[in-house]
C-alpha positions as protocol buffer text, in pm:
chain_id: "A"
residue {
  index: 1
  type: UNK
  ca { x: 8177 y: 807 z: 27685 }
}
residue {
  index: 2
  type: UNK
  ca { x: 8286 y: 1104 z: 27472 }
}
residue {
  index: 3
  type: UNK
  ca { x: 8118 y: 1442 z: 27475 }
}
residue {
  index: 4
  type: UNK
  ca { x: 7934 y: 1568 z: 27169 }
}
residue {
  index: 5
  type: UNK
  ca { x: 7949 y: 1937 z: 27088 }
}
residue {
  index: 6
  type: UNK
  ca { x: 7645 y: 2088 z: 26919 }
}
residue {
  index: 7
  type: UNK
  ca { x: 7712 y: 2409 z: 26730 }
}
residue {
  index: 8
  type: UNK
  ca { x: 7476 y: 2686 z: 26625 }
}
residue {
  index: 9
  type: UNK
  ca { x: 7508 y: 2558 z: 26269 }
}
residue {
  index: 10
  type: UNK
  ca { x: 7391 y: 2213 z: 26382 }
}
residue {
  index: 11
  type: UNK
  ca { x: 7085 y: 2371 z: 26544 }
}
residue {
  index: 12
  type: UNK
  ca { x: 7006 y: 2577 z: 26233 }
}
residue {
  index: 13
  type: UNK
  ca { x: 7033 y: 2265 z: 26016 }
}
residue {
  index: 14
  type: UNK
  ca { x: 6797 y: 2081 z: 26253 }
}
residue {
  index: 15
  type: UNK
  ca { x: 6550 y: 2370 z: 26237 }
}
residue {
  index: 16
  type: UNK
  ca { x: 6550 y: 2367 z: 25857 }
}
residue {
  index: 17
  type: UNK
  ca { x: 6494 y: 1992 z: 25849 }
}
residue {
  index: 18
  type: UNK
  ca { x: 6215 y: 2014 z: 26106 }
}
residue {
  index: 19
  type: UNK
  ca { x: 6035 y: 2291 z: 25916 }
}
residue {
  index: 20
  type: UNK
  ca { x: 6062 y: 2093 z: 25592 }
}
residue {
  index: 21
  type: UNK
  ca { x: 5918 y: 1785 z: 25763 }
}
residue {
  index: 22
  type: UNK
  ca { x: 5630 y: 1986 z: 25909 }
}
residue {
  index: 23
  type: UNK
  ca { x: 5561 y: 2145 z: 25571 }
}
residue {
  index: 24
  type: UNK
  ca { x: 5553 y: 1804 z: 25407 }
}
residue {
  index: 25
  type: UNK
  ca { x: 5316 y: 1673 z: 25673 }
}
residue {
  index: 26
  type: UNK
  ca { x: 5082 y: 1967 z: 25621 }
}
residue {
  index: 27
  type: UNK
  ca { x: 5087 y: 1930 z: 25242 }
}
residue {
  index: 28
  type: UNK
  ca { x: 5041 y: 1553 z: 25233 }
}
residue {
  index: 29
  type: UNK
  ca { x: 4801 y: 1518 z: 25529 }
}
residue {
  index: 30
  type: UNK
  ca { x: 4705 y: 1167 z: 25408 }
}
residue {
  index: 31
  type: UNK
  ca { x: 4498 y: 1298 z: 25119 }
}
residue {
  index: 32
  type: UNK
  ca { x: 4213 y: 1396 z: 25346 }
}
residue {
  index: 33
  type: UNK
  ca { x: 4026 y: 1719 z: 25304 }
}
residue {
  index: 34
  type: UNK
  ca { x: 4196 y: 1981 z: 25516 }
}
residue {
  index: 35
  type: UNK
  ca { x: 3987 y: 2156 z: 25776 }
}
residue {
  index: 36
  type: UNK
  ca { x: 4010 y: 2534 z: 25781 }
}
residue {
  index: 37
  type: UNK
  ca { x: 4002 y: 2566 z: 26160 }
}
residue {
  index: 38
  type: UNK
  ca { x: 4200 y: 2333 z: 26386 }
}
residue {
  index: 39
  type: UNK
  ca { x: 4170 y: 2298 z: 26763 }
}
residue {
  index: 40
  type: UNK
  ca { x: 4479 y: 2297 z: 26986 }
}
residue {
  index: 41
  type: UNK
  ca { x: 4502 y: 1918 z: 27009 }
}
residue {
  index: 42
  type: UNK
  ca { x: 4488 y: 1888 z: 26630 }
}
residue {
  index: 43
  type: UNK
  ca { x: 4764 y: 2147 z: 26586 }
}
residue {
  index: 44
  type: UNK
  ca { x: 4982 y: 1971 z: 26846 }
}
residue {
  index: 45
  type: UNK
  ca { x: 4932 y: 1637 z: 26673 }
}
residue {
  index: 46
  type: UNK
  ca { x: 4992 y: 1785 z: 26329 }
}
residue {
  index: 47
  type: UNK
  ca { x: 5316 y: 1959 z: 26430 }
}
residue {
  index: 48
  type: UNK
  ca { x: 5426 y: 1697 z: 26682 }
}
residue {
  index: 49
  type: UNK
  ca { x: 5466 y: 1949 z: 26964 }
}
residue {
  index: 50
  type: UNK
  ca { x: 5375 y: 1958 z: 27333 }
}
residue {
  index: 51
  type: UNK
  ca { x: 5101 y: 2172 z: 27490 }
}
residue {
  index: 52
  type: UNK
  ca { x: 5372 y: 2394 z: 27640 }
}
residue {
  index: 53
  type: UNK
  ca { x: 5539 y: 2452 z: 27303 }
}
residue {
  index: 54
  type: UNK
  ca { x: 5205 y: 2544 z: 27147 }
}
residue {
  index: 55
  type: UNK
  ca { x: 5140 y: 2785 z: 27433 }
}
residue {
  index: 56
  type: UNK
  ca { x: 5483 y: 2945 z: 27378 }
}
residue {
  index: 57
  type: UNK
  ca { x: 5409 y: 2986 z: 27006 }
}
residue {
  index: 58
  type: UNK
  ca { x: 5085 y: 3167 z: 27098 }
}
residue {
  index: 59
  type: UNK
  ca { x: 5244 y: 3384 z: 27367 }
}
residue {
  index: 60
  type: UNK
  ca { x: 5533 y: 3503 z: 27151 }
}
residue {
  index: 61
  type: UNK
  ca { x: 5299 y: 3573 z: 26859 }
}
residue {
  index: 62
  type: UNK
  ca { x: 5440 y: 3307 z: 26625 }
}
residue {
  index: 63
  type: UNK
  ca { x: 5107 y: 3130 z: 26572 }
}
residue {
  index: 64
  type: UNK
  ca { x: 4793 y: 3340 z: 26532 }
}
residue {
  index: 65
  type: UNK
  ca { x: 4477 y: 3200 z: 26689 }
}
residue {
  index: 66
  type: UNK
  ca { x: 4114 y: 3279 z: 26757 }
}
residue {
  index: 67
  type: UNK
  ca { x: 3951 y: 3221 z: 27094 }
}
residue {
  index: 68
  type: UNK
  ca { x: 3578 y: 3161 z: 27118 }
}
residue {
  index: 69
  type: UNK
  ca { x: 3460 y: 3089 z: 27468 }
}
residue {
  index: 70
  type: UNK
  ca { x: 3734 y: 2871 z: 27613 }
}
residue {
  index: 71
  type: UNK
  ca { x: 3828 y: 2703 z: 27284 }
}
residue {
  index: 72
  type: UNK
  ca { x: 4130 y: 2807 z: 27076 }
}
residue {
  index: 73
  type: UNK
  ca { x: 4116 y: 2773 z: 26697 }
}
residue {
  index: 74
  type: UNK
  ca { x: 4402 y: 2797 z: 26447 }
}
residue {
  index: 75
  type: UNK
  ca { x: 4368 y: 2863 z: 26073 }
}
residue {
  index: 76
  type: UNK
  ca { x: 4557 y: 2587 z: 25890 }
}
residue {
  index: 77
  type: UNK
  ca { x: 4647 y: 2827 z: 25607 }
}
residue {
  index: 78
  type: UNK
  ca { x: 4806 y: 3066 z: 25857 }
}
residue {
  index: 79
  type: UNK
  ca { x: 5011 y: 2780 z: 26004 }
}
residue {
  index: 80
  type: UNK
  ca { x: 5149 y: 2711 z: 25655 }
}
residue {
  index: 81
  type: UNK
  ca { x: 5226 y: 3081 z: 25608 }
}
residue {
  index: 82
  type: UNK
  ca { x: 5418 y: 3088 z: 25937 }
}
residue {
  index: 83
  type: UNK
  ca { x: 5623 y: 2789 z: 25824 }
}
residue {
  index: 84
  type: UNK
  ca { x: 5704 y: 2956 z: 25492 }
}
residue {
  index: 85
  type: UNK
  ca { x: 5792 y: 3292 z: 25652 }
}
residue {
  index: 86
  type: UNK
  ca { x: 6029 y: 3126 z: 25896 }
}
residue {
  index: 87
  type: UNK
  ca { x: 6206 y: 2912 z: 25641 }
}
residue {
  index: 88
  type: UNK
  ca { x: 6578 y: 2963 z: 25693 }
}
residue {
  index: 89
  type: UNK
  ca { x: 6714 y: 2866 z: 25353 }
}
residue {
  index: 90
  type: UNK
  ca { x: 6471 y: 2891 z: 25061 }
}
residue {
  index: 91
  type: UNK
  ca { x: 6718 y: 2731 z: 24818 }
}
residue {
  index: 92
  type: UNK
  ca { x: 6656 y: 2374 z: 24935 }
}
């Protein structure tokens, strides 16, 4: 079985594709009315990420959140803004 080499360019291309897919999911969200505030499980489902990844996004300041009691809330508009700000190539 041959080895496959993954370059930095491959990873950047994957990142761009992933962000585009996430953006499309957020925009098309099955035609339902978008909620302003999402709980952690809704954000994980929407972005297709694990609890650990979501925690890392909070810790490193990538995703802003609000904590009331023991419940974390995320503004869906801010999630979209984060996706747009982190877009690698805006010419696609």
